[in-house]
Each structure stands twice: as structure tokens, then as C-alpha cells.
mmCIF file of C-alpha atoms in Angstrom:
data_model
loop_
_atom_site.group_PDB
_atom_site.id
_atom_site.type_symbol
_atom_site.label_atom_id
_atom_site.label_comp_id
_atom_site.label_asym_id
_atom_site.label_seq_id
_atom_site.Cartn_x
_atom_site.Cartn_y
_atom_site.Cartn_z
ATOM 1 C CA MET O 1 11.304 -41.917 4.896
ATOM 2 C CA LEU O 2 11.395 -43.937 1.730
ATOM 3 C CA LEU O 3 14.761 -44.328 -0.005
ATOM 4 C CA VAL O 4 14.334 -45.325 -3.657
ATOM 5 C CA ASN O 5 16.897 -46.865 -5.980
ATOM 6 C CA LEU O 6 16.656 -48.456 -9.401
ATOM 7 C CA GLY O 7 16.578 -52.119 -8.450
ATOM 8 C CA THR O 8 18.192 -55.457 -9.121
ATOM 9 C CA PRO O 9 17.208 -59.014 -9.980
ATOM 10 C CA ALA O 10 17.000 -61.358 -6.998
ATOM 11 C CA ALA O 11 19.468 -63.793 -8.526
ATOM 12 C CA PRO O 12 21.949 -63.848 -11.471
ATOM 13 C CA THR O 13 19.954 -66.360 -13.513
ATOM 14 C CA SER O 14 18.351 -65.957 -16.927
ATOM 15 C CA ARG O 15 14.848 -66.658 -15.637
ATOM 16 C CA VAL O 16 15.050 -64.154 -12.775
ATOM 17 C CA VAL O 17 16.817 -61.519 -14.872
ATOM 18 C CA ARG O 18 14.178 -61.905 -17.590
ATOM 19 C CA ARG O 19 11.434 -61.097 -15.094
ATOM 20 C CA TYR O 20 13.386 -58.087 -13.859
ATOM 21 C CA LEU O 21 14.077 -56.781 -17.369
ATOM 22 C CA ALA O 22 10.431 -57.241 -18.353
ATOM 23 C CA GLN O 23 9.402 -54.900 -15.539
ATOM 24 C CA PHE O 24 12.215 -52.430 -16.174
ATOM 25 C CA LEU O 25 11.827 -52.210 -19.945
ATOM 26 C CA SER O 26 8.024 -52.037 -19.752
ATOM 27 C CA ASP O 27 8.210 -48.718 -17.921
ATOM 28 C CA PRO O 28 7.087 -46.014 -20.396
ATOM 29 C CA ARG O 29 9.434 -43.580 -18.653
ATOM 30 C CA VAL O 30 12.392 -45.812 -19.580
ATOM 31 C CA VAL O 31 11.459 -46.681 -23.152
ATOM 32 C CA GLU O 32 9.563 -43.781 -24.662
ATOM 33 C CA LEU O 33 8.180 -45.627 -27.674
ATOM 34 C CA PRO O 34 4.546 -46.335 -28.566
ATOM 35 C CA ARG O 35 3.401 -49.429 -26.653
ATOM 36 C CA ALA O 36 2.042 -51.031 -29.820
ATOM 37 C CA LEU O 37 5.507 -50.788 -31.384
ATOM 38 C CA TRP O 38 7.672 -51.609 -28.359
ATOM 39 C CA GLN O 39 5.823 -54.462 -26.621
ATOM 40 C CA PRO O 40 6.043 -56.940 -29.527
ATOM 41 C CA LEU O 41 9.736 -56.116 -29.938
ATOM 42 C CA LEU O 42 10.344 -56.419 -26.202
ATOM 43 C CA HIS O 43 8.657 -59.788 -25.771
ATOM 44 C CA GLY O 44 9.510 -61.173 -29.190
ATOM 45 C CA VAL O 45 13.200 -60.248 -29.364
ATOM 46 C CA VAL O 46 14.741 -58.413 -26.404
ATOM 47 C CA LEU O 47 13.508 -60.707 -23.616
ATOM 48 C CA ASN O 48 14.546 -63.778 -25.617
ATOM 49 C CA VAL O 49 18.101 -62.558 -26.189
ATOM 50 C CA ARG O 50 19.206 -60.162 -23.472
ATOM 51 C CA PRO O 51 18.466 -62.042 -20.179
ATOM 52 C CA ALA O 52 21.163 -64.685 -20.706
ATOM 53 C CA ARG O 53 23.838 -62.075 -21.433
ATOM 54 C CA SER O 54 22.699 -59.874 -18.561
ATOM 55 C CA ALA O 55 22.666 -62.836 -16.165
ATOM 56 C CA GLN O 56 26.323 -63.531 -16.993
ATOM 57 C CA ARG O 57 27.164 -59.910 -16.246
ATOM 58 C CA TYR O 58 25.335 -60.015 -12.917
ATOM 59 C CA ALA O 59 27.045 -63.295 -12.020
ATOM 60 C CA ALA O 60 30.427 -61.624 -12.491
ATOM 61 C CA ILE O 61 29.718 -59.099 -9.714
ATOM 62 C CA TRP O 62 27.431 -61.105 -7.399
ATOM 63 C CA THR O 63 28.577 -61.390 -3.788
ATOM 64 C CA GLN O 64 27.951 -63.902 -1.027
ATOM 65 C CA ASP O 65 25.418 -61.427 0.394
ATOM 66 C CA GLY O 66 23.689 -60.973 -2.952
ATOM 67 C CA SER O 67 23.383 -58.038 -5.328
ATOM 68 C CA PRO O 68 25.894 -55.259 -4.525
ATOM 69 C CA LEU O 69 23.275 -52.562 -5.127
ATOM 70 C CA LEU O 70 20.851 -54.085 -2.627
ATOM 71 C CA VAL O 71 23.599 -54.847 -0.102
ATOM 72 C CA HIS O 72 24.860 -51.250 -0.150
ATOM 73 C CA SER O 73 21.324 -49.805 -0.112
ATOM 74 C CA LEU O 74 20.384 -51.747 3.009
ATOM 75 C CA ARG O 75 23.620 -50.759 4.727
ATOM 76 C CA GLN O 76 22.984 -47.115 3.838
ATOM 77 C CA ARG O 77 19.529 -47.394 5.399
ATOM 78 C CA THR O 78 20.951 -48.841 8.625
ATOM 79 C CA LEU O 79 23.609 -46.149 8.916
ATOM 80 C CA LEU O 80 21.133 -43.394 8.054
ATOM 81 C CA LEU O 81 18.831 -44.582 10.845
ATOM 82 C CA GLY O 82 21.735 -44.176 13.258
ATOM 83 C CA TYR O 83 22.574 -40.669 12.083
ATOM 84 C CA LEU O 84 18.923 -39.585 12.133
ATOM 85 C CA GLY O 85 18.427 -41.166 15.535
ATOM 86 C CA GLN O 86 21.127 -38.920 16.989
ATOM 87 C CA ARG O 87 19.511 -35.852 15.433
ATOM 88 C CA LEU O 88 16.070 -36.833 16.698
ATOM 89 C CA LYS O 89 17.263 -37.340 20.256
ATOM 90 C CA ARG O 90 18.883 -33.898 20.239
ATOM 91 C CA ALA O 91 15.527 -32.487 19.126
ATOM 92 C CA GLY O 92 13.767 -34.153 22.035
ATOM 93 C CA LEU O 93 12.209 -36.954 19.986
ATOM 94 C CA ALA O 94 12.527 -40.695 20.197
ATOM 95 C CA ALA O 95 15.449 -42.061 18.176
ATOM 96 C CA ASP O 96 13.046 -44.234 16.164
ATOM 97 C CA ALA O 97 10.542 -41.451 15.480
ATOM 98 C CA CYS O 98 11.353 -41.514 11.754
ATOM 99 C CA PRO O 99 11.317 -45.035 10.260
ATOM 100 C CA VAL O 100 13.299 -45.504 7.031
ATOM 101 C CA GLU O 101 12.593 -48.112 4.375
ATOM 102 C CA VAL O 102 14.260 -48.982 1.058
ATOM 103 C CA GLY O 103 12.160 -49.513 -2.055
ATOM 104 C CA MET O 104 13.420 -50.521 -5.486
ATOM 105 C CA ARG O 105 11.694 -49.185 -8.564
ATOM 106 C CA TYR O 106 12.086 -52.608 -10.191
ATOM 107 C CA GLY O 107 12.526 -55.901 -8.422
ATOM 108 C CA SER O 108 12.485 -56.439 -4.674
ATOM 109 C CA PRO O 109 11.990 -54.950 -2.132
ATOM 110 C CA SER O 110 9.410 -53.010 -4.107
ATOM 111 C CA ILE O 111 8.319 -49.445 -3.485
ATOM 112 C CA ALA O 112 4.840 -50.763 -2.662
ATOM 113 C CA SER O 113 6.160 -53.151 -0.008
ATOM 114 C CA ALA O 114 8.265 -50.390 1.560
ATOM 115 C CA LEU O 115 5.262 -48.051 1.702
ATOM 116 C CA ASP O 116 3.204 -50.828 3.287
ATOM 117 C CA LYS O 117 5.842 -51.123 6.020
ATOM 118 C CA LEU O 118 5.675 -47.379 6.656
ATOM 119 C CA ALA O 119 1.881 -47.594 6.811
ATOM 120 C CA ALA O 120 2.154 -50.447 9.322
ATOM 121 C CA ALA O 121 4.388 -48.152 11.408
ATOM 122 C CA GLN O 122 1.488 -45.638 11.351
ATOM 123 C CA CYS O 123 3.447 -43.041 9.391
ATOM 124 C CA GLU O 124 1.172 -40.147 8.424
ATOM 125 C CA LYS O 125 3.923 -38.162 6.685
ATOM 126 C CA ILE O 126 6.399 -39.663 4.233
ATOM 127 C CA LEU O 127 9.492 -38.153 2.648
ATOM 128 C CA VAL O 128 10.369 -39.879 -0.625
ATOM 129 C CA LEU O 129 14.069 -39.564 -1.404
ATOM 130 C CA PRO O 130 15.110 -41.111 -4.736
ATOM 131 C CA LEU O 131 18.825 -41.877 -4.608
ATOM 132 C CA TYR O 132 19.358 -40.420 -8.080
ATOM 133 C CA PRO O 133 21.429 -37.246 -7.551
ATOM 134 C CA GLN O 134 20.635 -35.885 -11.034
ATOM 135 C CA TYR O 135 16.931 -35.701 -11.908
ATOM 136 C CA ALA O 136 15.826 -37.579 -15.009
ATOM 137 C CA ALA O 137 12.327 -38.473 -16.090
ATOM 138 C CA SER O 138 13.412 -42.096 -16.570
ATOM 139 C CA THR O 139 14.554 -42.409 -12.944
ATOM 140 C CA THR O 140 13.256 -39.781 -10.505
ATOM 141 C CA ALA O 141 9.931 -39.204 -12.238
ATOM 142 C CA SER O 142 9.433 -42.941 -12.603
ATOM 143 C CA ALA O 143 9.871 -43.325 -8.839
ATOM 144 C CA PHE O 144 7.206 -40.666 -8.332
ATOM 145 C CA ASP O 145 4.908 -42.585 -10.702
ATOM 146 C CA ALA O 146 5.325 -45.742 -8.620
ATOM 147 C CA VAL O 147 4.548 -43.925 -5.362
ATOM 148 C CA ALA O 148 1.484 -42.267 -6.872
ATOM 149 C CA ALA O 149 0.284 -45.568 -8.338
ATOM 150 C CA HIS O 150 0.537 -47.227 -4.921
ATOM 151 C CA PHE O 151 -1.674 -44.601 -3.313
ATOM 152 C CA ALA O 152 -4.170 -44.493 -6.191
ATOM 153 C CA HIS O 153 -6.332 -47.082 -4.424
ATOM 154 C CA VAL O 154 -5.557 -46.204 -0.801
ATOM 155 C CA ARG O 155 -8.291 -44.585 1.259
ATOM 156 C CA ARG O 156 -6.019 -42.531 3.524
ATOM 157 C CA VAL O 157 -3.132 -40.981 1.609
ATOM 158 C CA PRO O 158 -0.357 -39.645 3.864
ATOM 159 C CA ALA O 159 1.259 -36.256 3.509
ATOM 160 C CA LEU O 160 4.055 -36.610 0.957
ATOM 161 C CA ARG O 161 7.245 -34.750 0.193
ATOM 162 C CA PHE O 162 9.485 -35.627 -2.728
ATOM 163 C CA VAL O 163 13.168 -34.781 -3.197
ATOM 164 C CA GLU O 164 13.483 -33.953 -6.875
ATOM 165 C CA THR O 165 17.275 -33.600 -7.221
ATOM 166 C CA PHE O 166 20.412 -33.048 -5.173
ATOM 167 C CA HIS O 167 22.953 -32.755 -7.980
ATOM 168 C CA ALA O 168 24.431 -29.531 -6.544
ATOM 169 C CA ASP O 169 23.919 -30.239 -2.847
ATOM 170 C CA ALA O 170 27.014 -29.061 -0.974
ATOM 171 C CA GLY O 171 27.123 -32.109 1.286
ATOM 172 C CA TYR O 172 26.827 -34.487 -1.669
ATOM 173 C CA ILE O 173 29.591 -32.711 -3.607
ATOM 174 C CA LYS O 174 31.904 -32.688 -0.594
ATOM 175 C CA ALA O 175 31.208 -36.373 0.028
ATOM 176 C CA LEU O 176 32.122 -37.173 -3.576
ATOM 177 C CA ALA O 177 35.360 -35.246 -3.212
ATOM 178 C CA ARG O 178 36.196 -36.906 0.121
ATOM 179 C CA ASN O 179 35.584 -40.309 -1.427
ATOM 180 C CA VAL O 180 37.875 -39.588 -4.386
ATOM 181 C CA ASN O 181 40.583 -37.998 -2.252
ATOM 182 C CA ASP O 182 40.530 -40.910 0.183
ATOM 183 C CA TYR O 183 41.108 -43.267 -2.739
ATOM 184 C CA TRP O 184 43.927 -41.144 -4.119
ATOM 185 C CA MET O 185 45.594 -40.921 -0.718
ATOM 186 C CA GLN O 186 45.924 -44.700 -0.748
ATOM 187 C CA ASN O 187 46.524 -45.319 -4.465
ATOM 188 C CA GLY O 188 48.124 -42.186 -5.897
ATOM 189 C CA HIS O 189 46.756 -39.872 -8.583
ATOM 190 C CA PRO O 190 45.829 -40.672 -12.210
ATOM 191 C CA ASP O 191 46.871 -38.972 -15.409
ATOM 192 C CA LYS O 192 43.188 -38.492 -16.262
ATOM 193 C CA LEU O 193 39.963 -38.704 -14.270
ATOM 194 C CA VAL O 194 36.867 -39.806 -16.182
ATOM 195 C CA LEU O 195 33.551 -38.832 -14.577
ATOM 196 C CA SER O 196 31.102 -41.285 -16.096
ATOM 197 C CA PHE O 197 27.344 -40.769 -15.735
ATOM 198 C CA HIS O 198 24.547 -43.057 -16.803
ATOM 199 C CA GLY O 199 23.439 -42.208 -20.324
ATOM 200 C CA VAL O 200 19.967 -41.394 -21.642
ATOM 201 C CA PRO O 201 18.721 -40.879 -25.213
ATOM 202 C CA ARG O 202 19.674 -37.523 -26.747
ATOM 203 C CA ARG O 203 16.054 -36.781 -27.539
ATOM 204 C CA THR O 204 15.274 -36.463 -23.816
ATOM 205 C CA LEU O 205 17.483 -33.380 -23.663
ATOM 206 C CA ASP O 206 15.678 -31.908 -26.656
ATOM 207 C CA ALA O 207 12.374 -32.627 -24.904
ATOM 208 C CA GLY O 208 13.393 -30.578 -21.876
ATOM 209 C CA ASP O 209 14.819 -33.146 -19.465
ATOM 210 C CA PRO O 210 17.426 -31.351 -17.269
ATOM 211 C CA TYR O 211 19.518 -34.475 -16.659
ATOM 212 C CA HIS O 212 22.330 -33.569 -19.078
ATOM 213 C CA CYS O 213 22.718 -30.128 -17.521
ATOM 214 C CA TYR O 214 22.611 -31.494 -13.974
ATOM 215 C CA CYS O 215 25.394 -33.977 -14.754
ATOM 216 C CA HIS O 216 27.595 -31.164 -16.045
ATOM 217 C CA VAL O 217 26.885 -29.084 -12.935
ATOM 218 C CA THR O 218 27.833 -31.989 -10.654
ATOM 219 C CA ALA O 219 31.017 -32.669 -12.614
ATOM 220 C CA ARG O 220 32.135 -29.026 -12.577
ATOM 221 C CA LEU O 221 31.449 -28.659 -8.842
ATOM 222 C CA LEU O 222 33.281 -31.895 -8.072
ATOM 223 C CA ALA O 223 36.292 -30.939 -10.221
ATOM 224 C CA ARG O 224 36.443 -27.581 -8.466
ATOM 225 C CA GLU O 225 36.221 -29.229 -5.041
ATOM 226 C CA LEU O 226 39.069 -31.548 -6.049
ATOM 227 C CA GLY O 227 41.139 -28.626 -7.349
ATOM 228 C CA LEU O 228 41.421 -30.108 -10.843
ATOM 229 C CA GLU O 229 42.300 -28.216 -13.999
ATOM 230 C CA ALA O 230 40.109 -28.646 -17.071
ATOM 231 C CA THR O 231 42.752 -30.843 -18.717
ATOM 232 C CA GLN O 232 42.804 -33.306 -15.835
ATOM 233 C CA TRP O 233 39.261 -34.638 -16.149
ATOM 234 C CA ILE O 234 36.564 -35.435 -18.688
ATOM 235 C CA LEU O 235 32.834 -36.101 -18.451
ATOM 236 C CA SER O 236 31.220 -38.984 -20.336
ATOM 237 C CA PHE O 237 28.039 -41.069 -20.467
ATOM 238 C CA GLN O 238 27.764 -44.853 -20.272
ATOM 239 C CA SER O 239 25.157 -47.631 -20.673
ATOM 240 C CA ARG O 240 24.033 -46.849 -24.205
ATOM 241 C CA PHE O 241 21.266 -49.175 -25.435
ATOM 242 C CA GLY O 242 19.837 -49.479 -28.954
ATOM 243 C CA ARG O 243 20.726 -47.612 -32.109
ATOM 244 C CA ALA O 244 19.391 -44.150 -31.271
ATOM 245 C CA LYS O 245 21.809 -41.345 -30.435
ATOM 246 C CA TRP O 246 22.420 -40.962 -26.706
ATOM 247 C CA LEU O 247 24.164 -38.256 -24.691
ATOM 248 C CA THR O 248 27.793 -37.931 -25.695
ATOM 249 C CA PRO O 249 30.672 -38.437 -25.363
ATOM 250 C CA TYR O 250 30.222 -42.160 -24.788
ATOM 251 C CA THR O 251 32.361 -43.574 -22.001
ATOM 252 C CA ALA O 252 33.379 -46.542 -24.147
ATOM 253 C CA ASP O 253 34.708 -44.200 -26.855
ATOM 254 C CA VAL O 254 36.498 -42.003 -24.317
ATOM 255 C CA LEU O 255 38.279 -45.004 -22.803
ATOM 256 C CA ARG O 256 39.341 -46.287 -26.229
ATOM 257 C CA GLU O 257 40.693 -42.857 -27.159
ATOM 258 C CA LEU O 258 42.586 -42.510 -23.884
ATOM 259 C CA GLY O 259 44.023 -45.986 -24.356
ATOM 260 C CA ALA O 260 45.090 -45.230 -27.915
ATOM 261 C CA ALA O 261 46.752 -42.057 -26.650
ATOM 262 C CA LYS O 262 48.840 -44.237 -24.317
ATOM 263 C CA THR O 263 47.534 -42.464 -21.235
ATOM 264 C CA GLY O 264 49.537 -43.745 -18.280
ATOM 265 C CA ARG O 265 46.757 -44.195 -15.754
ATOM 266 C CA VAL O 266 43.041 -43.536 -15.992
ATOM 267 C CA ASP O 267 40.698 -43.440 -13.003
ATOM 268 C CA VAL O 268 36.952 -43.683 -13.569
ATOM 269 C CA PHE O 269 34.457 -42.390 -11.026
ATOM 270 C CA CYS O 270 30.665 -42.523 -11.362
ATOM 271 C CA PRO O 271 29.118 -39.624 -9.384
ATOM 272 C CA GLY O 272 25.571 -40.431 -10.512
ATOM 273 C CA PHE O 273 25.546 -43.773 -8.658
ATOM 274 C CA VAL O 274 25.507 -43.598 -4.863
ATOM 275 C CA ALA O 275 26.107 -47.361 -4.627
ATOM 276 C CA ASP O 276 28.206 -49.729 -6.686
ATOM 277 C CA CYS O 277 26.141 -51.865 -9.029
ATOM 278 C CA LEU O 278 26.201 -53.599 -12.410
ATOM 279 C CA GLU O 279 26.929 -50.332 -14.224
ATOM 280 C CA THR O 280 30.053 -49.646 -12.179
ATOM 281 C CA LEU O 281 31.398 -53.054 -11.215
ATOM 282 C CA GLU O 282 30.876 -54.784 -14.552
ATOM 283 C CA GLU O 283 30.356 -52.159 -17.230
ATOM 284 C CA ILE O 284 33.257 -49.980 -16.064
ATOM 285 C CA ALA O 285 35.587 -52.130 -13.941
ATOM 286 C CA ILE O 286 35.487 -55.162 -16.252
ATOM 287 C CA ASP O 287 34.281 -54.161 -19.713
ATOM 288 C CA GLY O 288 35.573 -50.581 -19.622
ATOM 289 C CA GLN O 289 38.982 -51.658 -18.400
ATOM 290 C CA ALA O 290 39.216 -54.266 -21.162
ATOM 291 C CA ARG O 291 38.397 -51.642 -23.809
ATOM 292 C CA TYR O 292 40.960 -49.241 -22.389
ATOM 293 C CA ARG O 293 43.768 -51.767 -22.271
ATOM 294 C CA ALA O 294 42.934 -53.293 -25.645
ATOM 295 C CA ALA O 295 43.367 -49.831 -27.151
ATOM 296 C CA GLY O 296 46.843 -49.513 -25.625
ATOM 297 C CA GLY O 297 46.165 -48.014 -22.192
ATOM 298 C CA ALA O 298 48.127 -48.978 -19.095
ATOM 299 C CA ALA O 299 46.837 -48.663 -15.524
ATOM 300 C CA PHE O 300 43.087 -48.478 -14.974
ATOM 301 C CA HIS O 301 41.304 -47.820 -11.667
ATOM 302 C CA LEU O 302 37.600 -47.726 -10.788
ATOM 303 C CA ILE O 303 37.060 -45.487 -7.770
ATOM 304 C CA PRO O 304 34.300 -47.023 -5.628
ATOM 305 C CA CYS O 305 30.960 -45.250 -5.373
ATOM 306 C CA LEU O 306 29.909 -43.446 -2.206
ATOM 307 C CA ASN O 307 28.490 -46.660 -0.727
ATOM 308 C CA GLU O 308 28.838 -46.404 3.080
ATOM 309 C CA HIS O 309 31.409 -43.595 3.161
ATOM 310 C CA PRO O 310 30.829 -41.633 6.406
ATOM 311 C CA ALA O 311 30.819 -38.294 4.574
ATOM 312 C CA TRP O 312 28.029 -39.556 2.299
ATOM 313 C CA ILE O 313 25.885 -40.914 5.134
ATOM 314 C CA ALA O 314 26.286 -37.605 6.970
ATOM 315 C CA ALA O 315 25.344 -35.698 3.802
ATOM 316 C CA LEU O 316 22.348 -37.981 3.254
ATOM 317 C CA ALA O 317 21.208 -37.381 6.832
ATOM 318 C CA ASP O 318 21.561 -33.613 6.352
ATOM 319 C CA LEU O 319 19.606 -33.768 3.098
ATOM 320 C CA ALA O 320 16.864 -35.802 4.731
ATOM 321 C CA TYR O 321 16.688 -33.633 7.835
ATOM 322 C CA ARG O 322 16.333 -30.444 5.803
ATOM 323 C CA ASN O 323 13.492 -31.932 3.782
ATOM 324 C CA LEU O 324 11.804 -33.164 6.949
ATOM 325 C CA ALA O 325 11.737 -29.614 8.337
ATOM 326 C CA GLY O 326 8.547 -28.907 10.244
ATOM 327 C CA TRP O 327 7.672 -32.585 10.495
ATOM 328 C CA LEU O 328 10.203 -33.430 13.179
ATOM 329 C CA GLU O 329 9.155 -31.413 16.193
ATOM 330 C CA ALA O 330 9.361 -32.271 19.864
ATOM 331 C CA PRO O 331 6.011 -32.831 21.580
ATOM 332 C CA PRO O 332 4.800 -29.770 23.500
ATOM 333 C CA ASP O 333 5.800 -29.520 27.133
ATOM 334 C CA ILE O 334 2.970 -30.966 29.250
ATOM 335 C CA ASP O 335 3.004 -28.210 31.882
ATOM 336 C CA ALA O 336 3.116 -25.497 29.230
ATOM 337 C CA ARG O 337 0.258 -27.138 27.373
ATOM 338 C CA GLN O 338 -1.828 -27.347 30.562
ATOM 339 C CA GLN O 339 -1.160 -23.687 31.303
ATOM 340 C CA THR O 340 -2.224 -22.734 27.765
ATOM 341 C CA GLN O 341 -5.427 -24.734 28.123
ATOM 342 C CA ALA O 342 -6.153 -23.136 31.516
ATOM 343 C CA ARG O 343 -5.691 -19.649 30.074
ATOM 344 C CA ALA O 344 -8.008 -20.538 27.201
ATOM 345 C CA ARG O 345 -10.682 -21.741 29.635
ATOM 346 C CA ALA O 346 -10.318 -18.592 31.735
ATOM 347 C CA MET O 347 -10.614 -16.395 28.663
ATOM 348 C CA GLY O 348 -13.721 -18.296 27.631
ATOM 349 C CA ALA O 349 -15.281 -17.792 31.078
ATOM 350 C CA LYS O 350 -14.667 -14.054 30.908
ATOM 351 C CA LEU O 351 -16.279 -13.846 27.483
#
């Protein structure tokens, strides 16, 4: 199995972040502008201005173990191996019959390096599971591009399966609800719950990308699982970049409006991220909270992402196991196989 996530710079420094952003913003799935127009702007302006600011943001959330996204991703892999190992043993297979690697679309460990590890483990069948619950061309399809590019020059291409989306998966929705309810059990309930998803340009919706619709489906299913009324929650989109119109409402605007309305307590949860990262820990917990309080709001809580929540790891294992169906089979019983071969030989002799 290959678990794919977006990626992270290796260190919160301008030089390292610049290299990371150059790879990220050079992906034609991410910036859908003509190369001749975008590349001069990227290298002449964006990469000379943005890395220093981004490095400061990364530094604000960096941990002793490194990038939160990478730390959580590696822990998820370890826990998933344990859950899958139990399933495999019950099926009569070795607990390590299905290796799992983590590959980042940008930065390290790369998708290519993860696939090389699976090849070294002699894997002939690979399930690619992008950890983006809601399909978008800029995320899920980009991960597919990277996998395909890796195998473009490989002589023996393994059998591949690709999980396109799990935005409405029952296990995922229940894990989200368990995560939120666990937080509320310890910290009380808010006056308003904001479900903030990563934003994409509005034109992608017009072009047929289902991401906007998938986010709404996830939000409605989660609200129903939590037993919330329509007035108790709101969906929004964060991480707007550039001057073009993106999916609305913008999270920043929603938080300002809730603050101006003197909302007592606002909780923000980000269902589209399965691990805490820059977009949750800095953009929401630091910048979003500042916007909310500056506008007149009071209490502000960021509910942690799924991270290593047991319900999420169990749901991830279920999702993986279903998509591995037919690939994880116990070896045939030796005596039964010998009997089958003997019958075949006898039948051949009679013929």
C-alpha cells in the first residue's frame, strides 16, 4: 500500500521552503495557467517573496520531531500496519504480507522513493490511497500523475488500484464524529461549528471538478452524525491564494462575521485534512483565531484533525482492506493442492 499526502518542507527555513514551493507551484494540476505565463511570474516574483513568509508560518508550528504533517503521517502508517496485521493473520496470511509506505506529493519522502521501497519488498500489486477524502484534480489526480510518471520508465509495472475518494465513507464519517464528540466531551460545546475545507479556484467547479460537491456531502453527513441543526454549523473554504475567485464562503470572512456578531464560542474543524498541518495549526489556530477575536469574538477552539484517533485508524484499515479485496488471500492448503494435482494427472491419464 502507498499512502499519499500533500507534503511538507524538510525544515522551516526560507531556502528549504523555496525549494518545496517551487515543486508544489510548478505542478500544472495546482496552478492551471499556461506555463509561458506562470513560470516567469513564479520564479521572478512568487519564489522571491513567499518563501520567507511561509518559513515563518512553518516555524510557528514546527515540533521537536519535525513537521506535524509528516509526524502524523508516519504514525498513521505504523498504526495502520498493526491493524492490517491483525486482519491478515485472521485471514491466514503473515502479518507483514502487505507492506505500507508513505509518499508525499511534494517534498520528502517522495512518492517515487516510497514506490521504490515497495518494489524492493517485491510487491507485485500496489494499492494507492491518497489521504484526500474529497477528490480534487489538484490533489488526488496529481497523486495519480506522480505514480504514473514513476512507472513511465519501469520495465515491470505492478498491478495498481487507486482510491479515488472516500468523502462519504461511513467509517470516515463516524471517525470524524467520534473525534469531534470526544473533544466536546472534554471541552464543552460551541455556539457555532465551522467546518472549514481547503479552497480551490471557483473555475474548477465550472470545469467539472466534483470537489465542491464532495465537501458539502461530507459536511452534511457529519452534521447529521453529530445531530446538529442547520443553524448550529456552517461550511467554509480556506487557503485562498491570488486574486481569482475561489470557492465561497471564505473561512476568513466567516470568522470575521461571527466575531462581529459577538458569537460566544466558535469551534473550527477541518474534515478535509486527516492530519494537522500548516493549514490547520497556523492558518486556523493562529491566524483564524486572531481574525475572529479582532472582530469582537470571544472563545475560539480548533478541534484537532483525525491524526491517530483509533476510530480513524480503524476506518482507514477498513477502507484499505475493502480495496485490497481479492489480493489478500491465504495460500492454498498444501494437501488440497496435491489432491487437485493428483486428480488432474489421473484425468489426463484417462484421456
